[in-house]
Short mmCIF file of C-alpha atoms and ligand atoms in Angstrom, two decimals:
data_model
loop_
_atom_site.label_atom_id
_atom_site.label_comp_id
_atom_site.label_asym_id
_atom_site.label_seq_id
_atom_site.Cartn_x
_atom_site.Cartn_y
_atom_site.Cartn_z
CA MET A 16 23.92 -21.20 5.37
CA SER A 17 21.10 -23.44 6.79
CA LYS A 18 20.84 -27.00 5.66
CA ALA A 19 17.25 -25.89 3.95
CA ILE A 20 19.14 -22.94 1.93
CA GLU A 21 22.06 -24.97 1.05
CA GLU A 22 19.68 -27.49 -0.74
CA VAL A 23 17.90 -24.62 -2.48
CA TYR A 24 20.95 -23.14 -3.79
CA ALA A 25 22.08 -26.60 -4.93
CA SER A 26 18.87 -27.15 -6.63
CA LEU A 27 18.76 -23.91 -8.48
CA GLU A 28 22.27 -23.37 -9.06
CA ARG A 29 23.20 -24.89 -12.78
CA SER A 30 19.57 -23.88 -14.29
CA PHE A 31 18.30 -20.56 -12.74
CA ARG A 32 18.44 -17.61 -15.21
CA GLY A 33 18.50 -14.75 -12.74
CA SER A 34 20.95 -14.29 -10.26
CA LEU A 35 21.58 -16.26 -6.74
CA LEU A 36 23.02 -13.64 -4.05
CA ARG A 37 24.73 -14.84 -1.24
CA PRO A 38 25.81 -12.83 1.71
CA ASP A 39 29.44 -12.92 0.34
CA ASP A 40 28.37 -11.41 -2.69
CA ALA A 41 29.01 -7.65 -3.94
CA GLU A 42 25.75 -7.14 -4.73
CA TYR A 43 24.11 -8.58 -1.44
CA ALA A 44 24.30 -5.90 0.89
CA GLY A 45 22.32 -3.49 -1.52
CA ALA A 46 19.97 -6.42 -2.51
CA ARG A 47 19.01 -7.28 0.77
CA GLN A 48 17.69 -3.74 1.82
CA ILE A 49 14.08 -3.08 1.82
CA TRP A 50 12.49 0.63 1.86
CA ASN A 51 11.21 0.51 5.71
CA GLY A 52 14.82 1.08 7.41
CA LEU A 53 13.14 -0.05 10.75
CA VAL A 54 13.22 -3.79 9.38
CA ALA A 55 16.87 -4.98 8.70
CA ARG A 56 17.03 -8.62 7.83
CA LYS A 57 19.50 -10.93 6.61
CA PRO A 58 18.31 -13.35 4.35
CA ALA A 59 20.59 -16.45 3.37
CA LEU A 60 19.84 -16.40 -0.03
CA ILE A 61 18.26 -13.93 -2.60
CA ALA A 62 16.93 -15.38 -5.69
CA ARG A 63 16.55 -12.71 -8.23
CA CYS A 64 14.10 -14.14 -10.67
CA LYS A 65 14.61 -13.23 -14.39
CA ASP A 66 11.13 -15.05 -15.57
CA PRO A 67 8.22 -17.22 -14.37
CA MET A 68 10.46 -20.31 -14.64
CA ASP A 69 12.83 -18.93 -12.24
CA VAL A 70 10.00 -18.29 -9.86
CA GLN A 71 8.57 -21.69 -10.28
CA ALA A 72 12.01 -23.13 -9.98
CA ALA A 73 12.62 -21.14 -6.43
CA VAL A 74 9.31 -22.14 -5.19
CA ARG A 75 9.58 -25.86 -5.99
CA ALA A 76 13.07 -25.61 -4.32
CA ALA A 77 11.97 -23.99 -1.20
CA LYS A 78 8.84 -25.68 -0.60
CA SER A 79 10.82 -29.17 -0.77
CA ALA A 80 13.68 -28.08 1.49
CA GLY A 81 11.03 -26.23 3.92
CA ALA A 82 13.06 -22.99 3.38
CA ILE A 83 11.43 -20.09 4.88
CA THR A 84 10.56 -17.88 2.13
CA ALA A 85 9.67 -14.33 1.51
CA VAL A 86 8.32 -12.88 -1.85
CA ARG A 87 9.52 -9.34 -2.89
CA CYS A 88 8.35 -7.05 -5.49
CA GLY A 89 8.80 -3.29 -4.70
CA GLY A 90 9.91 -4.18 -1.10
CA HIS A 91 7.45 -1.61 0.31
CA SER A 92 5.78 -3.65 2.63
CA LEU A 93 5.54 -1.49 6.08
CA GLY A 94 5.94 -4.46 8.26
CA GLY A 95 8.81 -6.00 6.55
CA PHE A 96 6.99 -8.70 5.06
CA SER A 97 9.08 -8.97 1.75
CA SER A 98 12.54 -10.24 3.89
CA CYS A 99 13.56 -12.81 6.23
CA ASP A 100 16.34 -13.85 8.62
CA ASP A 101 18.42 -16.97 7.12
CA GLY A 102 15.75 -17.88 4.52
CA LEU A 103 14.90 -17.65 0.80
CA VAL A 104 13.63 -14.16 -0.82
CA ILE A 105 12.11 -14.66 -4.27
CA ASP A 106 13.06 -11.20 -5.82
CA LEU A 107 10.88 -10.03 -8.69
CA SER A 108 12.57 -7.07 -9.18
CA PRO A 109 14.13 -7.99 -12.54
CA MET A 110 10.38 -8.71 -13.80
CA ARG A 111 9.36 -5.34 -14.86
CA MET A 112 7.92 -5.86 -18.47
CA VAL A 113 4.61 -3.71 -19.23
CA GLN A 114 2.48 -4.33 -22.29
CA VAL A 115 0.12 -1.78 -23.03
CA TYR A 116 -2.88 -2.59 -25.32
CA GLU A 117 -4.25 0.88 -26.05
CA GLU A 118 -7.10 0.21 -28.40
CA ASN A 119 -8.87 -2.26 -25.93
CA ARG A 120 -7.34 -0.24 -23.07
CA PHE A 121 -5.49 -2.91 -20.95
CA ALA A 122 -2.08 -3.58 -20.06
CA ARG A 123 -0.32 -6.78 -18.88
CA PHE A 124 2.63 -6.09 -16.51
CA GLN A 125 4.92 -8.61 -14.61
CA GLY A 126 4.91 -9.33 -10.89
CA GLY A 127 8.00 -7.00 -9.80
CA CYS A 128 6.45 -3.94 -11.47
CA LEU A 129 6.99 -0.43 -9.53
CA LEU A 130 4.15 1.83 -9.93
CA GLY A 131 6.36 4.08 -11.96
CA SER A 132 7.14 1.38 -14.50
CA ILE A 133 3.37 1.15 -15.06
CA ASP A 134 2.84 5.12 -15.69
CA SER A 135 5.78 5.49 -17.76
CA ALA A 136 4.27 2.66 -20.37
CA THR A 137 0.36 3.80 -19.99
CA GLN A 138 0.84 7.17 -20.09
CA THR A 139 2.63 7.31 -23.34
CA VAL A 140 -0.91 6.57 -24.79
CA ALA A 141 -2.30 8.81 -22.02
CA LEU A 142 -3.99 5.85 -20.36
CA ALA A 143 -3.76 5.32 -16.47
CA PHE A 144 -4.15 2.26 -14.04
CA PRO A 145 -5.42 3.62 -10.65
CA ALA A 146 -2.71 2.85 -8.02
CA GLY A 147 -0.97 4.45 -5.33
CA VAL A 148 0.52 7.85 -5.14
CA VAL A 149 4.22 7.12 -4.66
CA SER A 150 5.81 6.05 -7.80
CA HIS A 151 8.58 3.69 -6.30
CA THR A 152 6.12 1.65 -4.36
CA GLY A 153 5.67 -2.06 -5.85
CA ALA A 154 2.61 -2.84 -7.64
CA GLY A 155 2.63 -6.57 -6.63
CA GLY A 156 1.94 -5.83 -2.87
CA LEU A 157 -0.03 -2.75 -3.48
CA VAL A 158 -2.53 -4.61 -5.77
CA LEU A 159 -2.65 -7.65 -3.95
CA GLY A 160 -3.62 -5.84 -0.98
CA GLY A 161 -6.54 -3.74 -2.71
CA GLY A 162 -4.76 -0.32 -3.73
CA THR A 163 -5.97 3.25 -3.05
CA GLY A 164 -4.62 6.38 -4.87
CA TRP A 165 -5.71 9.35 -6.61
CA LEU A 166 -7.84 7.58 -9.23
CA ASN A 167 -9.80 5.47 -6.56
CA ARG A 168 -12.68 7.68 -6.43
CA LEU A 169 -13.32 7.90 -10.17
CA TYR A 170 -12.11 4.07 -11.41
CA GLY A 171 -11.98 2.16 -8.05
CA LEU A 172 -9.47 0.35 -6.34
CA SER A 173 -6.71 -1.13 -7.61
CA CYS A 174 -7.84 -4.77 -7.58
CA ASP A 175 -11.27 -3.80 -9.11
CA ASN A 176 -9.23 -3.11 -12.09
CA VAL A 177 -7.75 -6.49 -12.58
CA ARG A 178 -8.75 -8.89 -15.03
CA GLY A 179 -6.55 -11.88 -14.59
CA PHE A 180 -3.63 -12.90 -12.87
CA SER A 181 -0.75 -15.40 -13.84
CA VAL A 182 0.00 -17.36 -10.47
CA ILE A 183 2.62 -19.54 -9.15
CA LEU A 184 1.18 -21.69 -6.60
CA ALA A 185 2.63 -23.28 -3.48
CA ASP A 186 3.20 -26.71 -5.42
CA GLY A 187 5.10 -24.92 -8.15
CA SER A 188 2.26 -25.20 -10.81
CA ILE A 189 1.47 -21.84 -12.92
CA VAL A 190 -2.31 -21.07 -13.22
CA HIS A 191 -4.44 -18.29 -14.20
CA ALA A 192 -7.09 -16.67 -12.24
CA ASN A 193 -9.69 -14.54 -13.73
CA ALA A 194 -13.36 -14.40 -14.23
CA LYS A 195 -13.65 -17.84 -15.90
CA GLU A 196 -10.78 -19.74 -14.97
CA ASN A 197 -10.38 -20.30 -10.71
CA PRO A 198 -12.89 -17.91 -9.89
CA ASP A 199 -12.39 -18.32 -6.17
CA LEU A 200 -8.70 -17.64 -6.66
CA PHE A 201 -9.40 -14.79 -8.82
CA TRP A 202 -11.97 -13.33 -5.81
CA ALA A 203 -9.22 -14.25 -3.10
CA LEU A 204 -6.20 -12.44 -5.18
CA ARG A 205 -8.10 -9.05 -5.33
CA GLY A 206 -7.42 -8.06 -1.70
CA GLY A 207 -6.31 -11.15 -0.09
CA GLY A 208 -2.63 -9.91 -0.37
CA GLY A 209 0.35 -12.47 -0.93
CA ASN A 210 -1.20 -15.42 0.50
CA PHE A 211 -1.92 -17.53 -2.42
CA GLY A 212 1.15 -17.49 -4.44
CA VAL A 213 3.45 -15.61 -6.47
CA VAL A 214 1.79 -13.42 -9.12
CA THR A 215 3.87 -13.39 -12.34
CA GLU A 216 1.78 -11.01 -14.42
CA PHE A 217 -1.33 -9.21 -13.70
CA GLU A 218 -3.84 -7.95 -16.63
CA VAL A 219 -5.49 -4.61 -15.58
CA ALA A 220 -8.14 -2.37 -17.14
CA LEU A 221 -6.62 1.14 -18.14
CA HIS A 222 -8.61 4.66 -18.22
CA PRO A 223 -8.01 7.62 -20.36
CA VAL A 224 -6.39 10.21 -17.72
CA SER A 225 -3.85 12.71 -19.24
CA LYS A 226 -4.06 16.36 -17.58
CA VAL A 227 -5.19 16.60 -14.41
CA LEU A 228 -5.86 19.76 -11.66
CA PHE A 229 -4.13 19.79 -8.38
CA GLY A 230 -4.53 22.24 -5.68
CA ARG A 231 -2.50 22.57 -2.51
CA GLY A 232 -2.73 24.51 0.55
CA ILE A 233 -2.22 24.69 4.48
CA CYS A 234 -4.74 25.72 7.17
CA PRO A 235 -3.61 26.67 10.61
CA GLY A 236 -4.30 23.92 13.50
CA ASP A 237 -6.79 26.10 15.13
CA GLU A 238 -9.16 26.24 11.97
CA ALA A 239 -8.66 22.76 11.49
CA LEU A 240 -11.76 21.81 12.87
CA SER A 241 -13.84 24.41 11.04
CA LEU A 242 -12.31 22.83 7.95
CA LEU A 243 -12.60 19.22 8.43
CA ARG A 244 -16.11 19.93 9.45
CA LEU A 245 -17.21 21.39 6.05
CA TRP A 246 -14.98 18.53 4.40
CA ARG A 247 -16.61 15.68 6.21
CA ASP A 248 -20.15 17.18 5.59
CA PHE A 249 -19.42 18.05 1.67
CA MET A 250 -17.68 14.64 0.78
CA PRO A 251 -20.51 12.28 0.57
CA GLU A 252 -22.18 14.75 -2.47
CA ALA A 253 -18.51 15.37 -4.08
CA PRO A 254 -18.48 14.21 -7.57
CA ASP A 255 -16.16 11.16 -8.05
CA ASN A 256 -13.72 13.59 -9.89
CA LEU A 257 -12.59 15.27 -6.89
CA ARG A 258 -10.51 13.43 -4.42
CA TRP A 259 -9.80 16.05 -1.65
CA GLY A 260 -7.82 15.09 1.56
CA PHE A 261 -5.68 16.03 4.15
CA SER A 262 -2.08 15.36 5.79
CA LEU A 263 -2.42 16.54 9.55
CA LYS A 264 0.94 17.51 10.80
CA SER A 265 3.41 19.85 12.05
CA ALA A 266 4.34 22.46 9.53
CA PRO A 267 7.79 22.31 7.95
CA ARG A 268 10.20 25.08 8.73
CA VAL A 269 10.39 26.33 5.04
CA GLU A 270 10.53 29.51 3.43
CA ASN A 271 7.07 29.18 1.75
CA ILE A 272 5.48 28.61 5.09
CA PRO A 273 4.49 31.97 7.16
CA ALA A 274 7.04 32.02 9.96
CA HIS A 275 4.32 31.89 12.68
CA LEU A 276 3.13 28.51 11.38
CA ARG A 277 6.23 27.03 11.10
CA GLY A 278 6.58 23.71 13.65
CA ARG A 279 3.07 24.35 14.51
CA PRO A 280 0.04 21.95 13.88
CA ILE A 281 -1.62 22.33 10.59
CA ALA A 282 -3.97 20.84 8.00
CA SER A 283 -2.29 20.39 4.95
CA ALA A 284 -5.02 20.15 2.13
CA SER A 285 -4.74 18.60 -1.42
CA ALA A 286 -7.73 18.79 -4.16
CA LEU A 287 -7.27 16.59 -7.05
CA TRP A 288 -9.79 17.06 -10.21
CA VAL A 289 -9.52 14.41 -12.95
CA GLY A 290 -11.63 15.34 -15.92
CA ASP A 291 -13.06 18.87 -17.54
CA LEU A 292 -10.44 20.74 -16.05
CA GLU A 293 -12.64 24.16 -16.36
CA LYS A 294 -15.37 22.79 -13.92
CA GLY A 295 -12.77 21.29 -11.65
CA GLY A 296 -11.27 24.82 -11.30
CA ARG A 297 -14.23 25.64 -9.50
CA TYR A 298 -14.21 22.81 -6.82
CA VAL A 299 -10.42 23.18 -6.34
CA ASP A 300 -10.70 26.81 -5.67
CA ARG A 301 -13.51 26.34 -3.30
CA ALA A 302 -12.03 23.49 -1.43
CA LEU A 303 -8.90 25.71 -0.89
CA ALA A 304 -10.83 28.73 -0.10
CA VAL A 305 -13.49 27.35 2.55
CA VAL A 306 -11.13 28.65 5.60
CA ASN A 307 -8.20 30.49 5.84
CA HIS A 308 -5.58 28.53 3.55
CA HIS A 309 -1.74 29.89 3.15
CA ALA A 310 0.68 28.67 0.44
CA VAL A 311 -1.97 28.08 -1.84
CA THR A 312 -0.77 26.46 -5.39
CA LYS A 313 -2.78 25.19 -8.20
CA GLN A 314 -1.17 23.76 -11.29
CA VAL A 315 -2.19 21.32 -13.99
CA PHE A 316 0.14 18.29 -14.09
CA CYS A 317 0.80 15.51 -16.39
CA PHE A 318 -0.89 12.44 -14.32
CA ARG A 319 2.63 11.11 -14.49
CA GLU A 320 4.15 14.05 -12.73
CA LEU A 321 1.40 13.76 -10.10
CA GLN A 322 2.24 10.17 -9.41
CA THR A 323 5.71 11.28 -8.68
CA LEU A 324 5.04 14.46 -6.44
CA ALA A 325 5.70 12.71 -3.14
CA ASP A 326 8.30 10.41 -4.06
CA SER A 327 10.61 12.32 -2.10
CA ASP A 328 8.72 12.69 1.06
CA PHE A 329 8.89 8.90 1.78
CA PRO A 330 12.77 8.09 0.76
CA HIS A 331 14.04 4.36 1.23
CA GLY A 332 15.96 3.24 4.45
CA ARG A 333 14.20 5.89 6.88
CA ARG A 334 12.05 4.18 9.68
CA TYR A 335 8.59 4.18 9.27
CA TYR A 336 5.54 2.91 11.58
CA THR A 337 1.80 2.96 10.64
CA LYS A 338 -1.48 2.17 11.95
CA ALA A 339 -4.37 2.57 9.96
CA GLY A 340 -8.42 2.23 10.13
CA TYR A 341 -11.66 3.74 9.10
CA PHE A 342 -14.44 6.00 10.55
CA LYS A 343 -18.00 5.53 9.45
CA THR A 344 -18.55 8.98 10.84
CA LEU A 345 -15.90 11.53 11.92
CA SER A 346 -16.93 13.43 14.98
CA ASP A 347 -15.58 16.72 16.22
CA GLU A 348 -13.96 14.90 19.18
CA SER A 349 -12.02 12.55 16.79
CA ILE A 350 -10.45 15.42 14.83
CA LEU A 351 -9.85 17.42 18.18
CA ILE A 352 -7.91 14.27 19.41
CA MET A 353 -5.55 14.45 16.36
CA MET A 354 -5.06 18.15 16.43
CA GLU A 355 -4.07 17.73 19.94
CA ALA A 356 -1.81 14.76 19.52
CA LEU A 357 0.01 17.44 16.91
CA GLU A 358 1.36 19.04 20.02
CA THR A 359 3.56 16.49 21.14
CA ASN A 360 4.65 14.94 17.51
CA PRO A 361 8.09 13.75 18.09
CA SER A 362 9.15 14.12 14.26
CA VAL A 363 8.18 16.94 11.80
CA SER A 364 7.79 13.97 9.14
CA ASN A 365 5.04 12.36 11.01
CA GLU A 366 1.29 12.58 9.67
CA ILE A 367 -2.06 11.69 10.23
CA GLU A 368 -3.62 11.34 6.64
CA LEU A 369 -7.37 11.76 6.40
CA ASN A 370 -9.20 10.83 2.87
CA TYR A 371 -12.53 10.06 1.62
CA LEU A 372 -13.25 7.08 -0.39
CA GLY A 373 -16.60 6.55 -1.40
CA GLY A 374 -17.23 6.91 -5.42
CA ALA A 375 -16.53 3.94 -7.68
CA ALA A 376 -14.52 2.03 -4.92
CA ALA A 377 -17.67 2.07 -2.75
CA ARG A 378 -19.84 1.21 -5.38
CA VAL A 379 -18.44 -2.34 -5.87
CA ALA A 380 -20.57 -4.75 -4.04
CA PRO A 381 -18.75 -6.01 -0.70
CA GLY A 382 -18.95 -9.69 -1.56
CA GLU A 383 -17.32 -8.88 -5.07
CA THR A 384 -13.94 -9.15 -3.86
CA ALA A 385 -12.00 -10.06 -1.02
CA PHE A 386 -10.77 -6.55 0.00
CA GLY A 387 -12.21 -5.78 3.15
CA ASP A 388 -14.76 -3.11 4.25
CA ARG A 389 -15.89 -0.31 1.40
CA SER A 390 -18.76 0.93 3.51
CA SER A 391 -16.85 3.23 6.04
CA PRO A 392 -15.72 5.97 4.09
CA PHE A 393 -13.33 8.11 6.20
CA VAL A 394 -9.77 6.73 5.68
CA LEU A 395 -7.24 7.18 8.73
CA ASN A 396 -3.64 6.59 8.13
CA LEU A 397 -1.28 7.52 10.88
CA LEU A 398 2.31 7.70 9.67
CA ALA A 399 5.62 8.11 11.70
CA ASN A 400 8.65 8.72 9.44
CA TRP A 401 12.08 9.37 11.19
CA SER A 402 15.77 8.59 10.68
CA ASP A 403 17.45 8.14 14.15
CA PRO A 404 17.01 4.47 15.80
CA ALA A 405 17.26 6.39 19.17
CA ASP A 406 13.92 7.90 18.34
CA ASP A 407 12.19 4.53 17.56
CA ALA A 408 10.41 4.60 20.85
CA ALA A 409 9.17 7.92 20.99
CA ASN A 410 7.50 7.47 17.49
CA ILE A 411 5.95 4.17 17.74
CA GLY A 412 4.88 5.15 21.33
CA TRP A 413 3.04 8.57 19.76
CA ILE A 414 1.37 6.33 16.82
CA ARG A 415 0.01 3.63 19.30
CA SER A 416 -1.11 6.08 21.71
CA LEU A 417 -3.02 8.09 19.09
CA PHE A 418 -4.28 4.98 17.75
CA ALA A 419 -5.64 3.93 21.37
CA ARG A 420 -7.53 6.98 21.77
CA LEU A 421 -9.02 7.29 18.24
CA ARG A 422 -9.65 3.42 18.15
CA PRO A 423 -13.21 3.61 20.14
CA LYS A 424 -14.43 6.00 17.73
CA MET A 425 -13.70 4.03 14.50
CA ALA A 426 -15.61 1.43 12.48
CA PRO A 427 -13.94 -2.20 12.60
CA GLY A 428 -11.53 -2.78 9.45
CA VAL A 429 -8.48 -1.85 8.03
CA HIS A 430 -6.49 -1.88 4.74
CA ILE A 431 -3.99 -4.12 4.88
CA ASN A 432 -1.52 -2.21 2.83
CA PHE A 433 -1.14 0.23 5.55
CA MET A 434 -0.60 -2.35 8.40
CA SER A 435 2.67 -2.91 10.53
CA GLY A 436 4.42 -5.74 11.14
CA ASP A 437 3.08 -6.34 14.86
CA GLU A 438 -0.62 -6.28 13.95
CA ASP A 439 -1.51 -10.08 13.29
CA ASP A 440 -4.27 -9.79 15.39
CA ARG A 441 -5.80 -7.38 12.92
CA VAL A 442 -5.61 -9.31 9.82
CA SER A 443 -9.00 -11.27 10.57
CA GLU A 444 -10.47 -7.73 11.38
CA ALA A 445 -9.24 -6.51 7.87
CA TYR A 446 -11.31 -9.13 6.20
CA ARG A 447 -14.19 -9.50 8.71
CA GLU A 448 -17.11 -11.35 6.82
CA ARG A 449 -14.55 -12.67 4.06
CA TRP A 450 -12.55 -14.38 6.57
CA GLU A 451 -13.62 -18.01 6.50
CA ARG A 452 -14.03 -17.86 2.75
CA LEU A 453 -10.64 -16.87 2.14
CA ARG A 454 -9.24 -19.48 4.84
CA ALA A 455 -11.20 -22.15 2.74
CA ILE A 456 -9.35 -20.73 -0.48
CA LYS A 457 -6.01 -20.60 1.21
CA THR A 458 -6.54 -24.34 2.58
CA ILE A 459 -6.95 -25.06 -1.42
CA TYR A 460 -4.46 -23.55 -2.65
CA ASP A 461 -1.50 -23.23 0.06
CA PRO A 462 -2.63 -25.73 2.47
CA GLN A 463 0.76 -26.17 4.38
CA ASN A 464 1.15 -22.09 4.76
CA PHE A 465 4.49 -21.92 2.56
CA PHE A 466 3.27 -18.16 1.47
CA ARG A 467 3.08 -16.81 5.34
CA LEU A 468 5.31 -13.90 5.16
CA ASN A 469 2.42 -11.43 4.82
CA GLN A 470 -0.85 -10.46 6.55
CA ASN A 471 -1.47 -14.07 6.98
CA ILE A 472 -4.62 -15.93 6.48
CA PRO A 473 -3.89 -19.32 7.95
CA PRO A 474 -5.30 -22.64 6.30
CA LEU A 475 -7.85 -24.64 7.75
CA THR A 476 -5.77 -27.65 7.96
CA ALA A 477 -4.83 -29.27 11.24
CA ALA A 478 -0.92 -29.19 9.90
CA THR A 479 -0.71 -25.50 9.62
CA ASN A 480 2.49 -23.47 9.89
CA THR A 481 1.33 -20.43 11.28
CA SER A 482 4.67 -19.27 12.86
CA SER A 483 6.46 -16.73 10.59
CA GLY A 484 9.73 -18.59 11.16
CA SER A 485 13.13 -17.35 11.56
CA THR A 486 12.20 -14.00 10.31
CA GLY A 487 14.58 -11.93 12.78
CA PRO A 488 14.73 -10.36 16.24
CA PRO A 489 11.45 -8.65 17.03
CA ILE A 490 11.95 -5.11 15.41
CA TYR A 491 9.26 -2.96 17.39
CA PRO A 492 9.21 -2.48 20.92
CA ARG A 493 6.88 -4.23 22.98
CA GLN A 494 3.10 -3.18 22.70
CA THR A 495 2.19 -1.29 25.77
C1 FAD B 512 5.93 5.08 0.13
C2 FAD B 512 4.63 4.20 0.44
C3 FAD B 512 3.74 4.79 -0.52
C4 FAD B 512 2.38 3.82 -0.25
N1 FAD B 512 1.35 4.24 -1.06
C5 FAD B 512 0.42 3.70 -1.11
C6 FAD B 512 -0.94 3.89 -1.80
O1 FAD B 512 -1.04 4.84 -2.42
N2 FAD B 512 -1.69 3.17 -1.39
C7 FAD B 512 -1.86 1.62 -1.08
O2 FAD B 512 -3.05 1.13 -1.29
N3 FAD B 512 -0.92 1.46 -0.49
C8 FAD B 512 0.27 2.61 -0.51
N4 FAD B 512 1.25 1.65 0.20
C9 FAD B 512 1.44 0.63 0.74
C10 FAD B 512 1.95 -0.36 -0.12
O3 FAD B 512 0.88 -0.89 -1.09
C11 FAD B 512 1.96 -1.92 0.50
O4 FAD B 512 3.15 -1.51 1.33
C12 FAD B 512 2.63 -2.78 -0.30
O5 FAD B 512 2.66 -4.24 0.22
C13 FAD B 512 3.82 -2.70 -1.07
O6 FAD B 512 3.83 -3.39 -2.35
P1 FAD B 512 5.28 -3.89 -2.57
O7 FAD B 512 5.34 -4.99 -3.68
O8 FAD B 512 6.29 -2.70 -2.71
O9 FAD B 512 5.88 -4.52 -1.56
P2 FAD B 512 6.67 -5.88 -1.12
O10 FAD B 512 7.48 -5.42 0.34
O11 FAD B 512 7.65 -6.17 -2.05
O12 FAD B 512 5.70 -7.01 -0.80
C14 FAD B 512 4.68 -6.70 -0.04
C15 FAD B 512 3.68 -8.12 0.36
O13 FAD B 512 3.10 -8.54 -0.87
C16 FAD B 512 3.76 -9.69 -1.40
N5 FAD B 512 3.63 -9.42 -2.86
C17 FAD B 512 4.43 -8.53 -3.64
N6 FAD B 512 4.55 -8.78 -4.70
C18 FAD B 512 3.89 -10.02 -5.04
C19 FAD B 512 3.82 -10.76 -6.32
N7 FAD B 512 3.94 -10.35 -7.36
N8 FAD B 512 3.37 -11.88 -5.97
C20 FAD B 512 2.91 -12.36 -4.71
N9 FAD B 512 2.76 -11.69 -3.56
C21 FAD B 512 3.51 -10.46 -3.68
C22 FAD B 512 4.84 -9.98 -0.49
O14 FAD B 512 5.22 -11.31 -0.45
C23 FAD B 512 4.70 -9.26 0.75
O15 FAD B 512 3.82 -9.94 1.62
C24 FAD B 512 2.80 2.49 0.11
C25 FAD B 512 3.79 2.30 0.73
C26 FAD B 512 4.73 3.18 0.81
C27 FAD B 512 6.03 2.52 1.52
#
């Protein structure tokens, strides 16, 4: 144990209400693991905080000892930012309380909540918070980074629905950030990630959502161009209630997929309608009838069920690598590049996700929150998902090479929630004209860059610590 961590441990030992886990403790092996199996780091101390006072004590002790510190909510950071080697992890997982205020349609939830904890509480009164599409994702990282999901076209991004934050700053003080108190911090926390402090509580708006209509189908690769052309032309006029998107991938070898398509490139369509179900039926039917779809299903789901549909596709411990970005317009050439890349796809679980943002999320003025670009509606997420370390280079290489081919056709910008750990050079691109303001706010609230294991926004101060410290050996093969 380093001297810094010894100091942190000694300072917390007597009064910490949660648990302090060191490598010799029985629970440590499980507690150190994060979702992405590609990132296996070994912190020297995991402080499982029971309440905001524990968080405050941990921040103060780590700051004073100069210990490298990661903050963890759900541990789903694709880049593995919520762990470190030899340092401290402030683990918020015991802090998962949610309070719902049905009459005024808002909720308060603690900084360690998973999306599932929030949905379970809000759906008991048929309300929903717009967030992501996999229920075991942490709300902390997702909301601070922006947050897209099934309800964004109708109700905006997750960060657009936050009314206030309780935050523990790098000096250990607790502050509130909302439209009246610390408005600069309130602005920065809506999209600026984990750069400004540990959020112990979020206050968010809720919306009435209970039953939704969800249709799916797959279209053979050779019809994908016609399908995506129709989609790209239709979506700018589509009602906000419709979220129609695609996963381009290799068809799984399962029974409900026609034998001639198994293992072949396909466009897997999903069409969700939130609102009047009869009206929605017409849109969903149309989306799944425009070209020759197979394995079509259409079903009414409780919203909570919908939120867990994709859970098993992204299990903990597999290896994941992503690259993401936007298109202002989606050209035929880009579609063909994507479909062609699937011919050499090294893993059947890899996918190219295409979604159309627009709707309420795009109507928020660009300067209203720190979240990056909302003006390029076509959202691209290249996601590799495999299990054998021997396949790391093939899968990472496949994503990098596809991204490099698409990049010249893309608009600048990226949603930080979908960035990998080797993309430091793209953080300023994510924020663009918001970058300098974010750096100025970072300088006020965290001048020494204590919170730096994230998509880092370095402060303007001279004595800035921009290195991510001893976070471990490089996990990604070199960029070529
Ligand atoms: C399976 C899966 C599905 C996903 N689906 C979506 C989706 O639908 N939409 C979407 O927008 N994104 C999605 N993402 C991306 C996801 O939003 C980010 O990976 C996000 O960072 C995960 O949050 P977390 O709390 O689980 O992460 P963690 O790894 O715990 O933390 C990520 C970062 O956020 C910081 N952080 C977390 N909590 C706090 C807090 N309370 N206070 C201060 N800083 C904090 C951490 O320090 C770290 O830098 C998905 C990711 C996965 C793995």
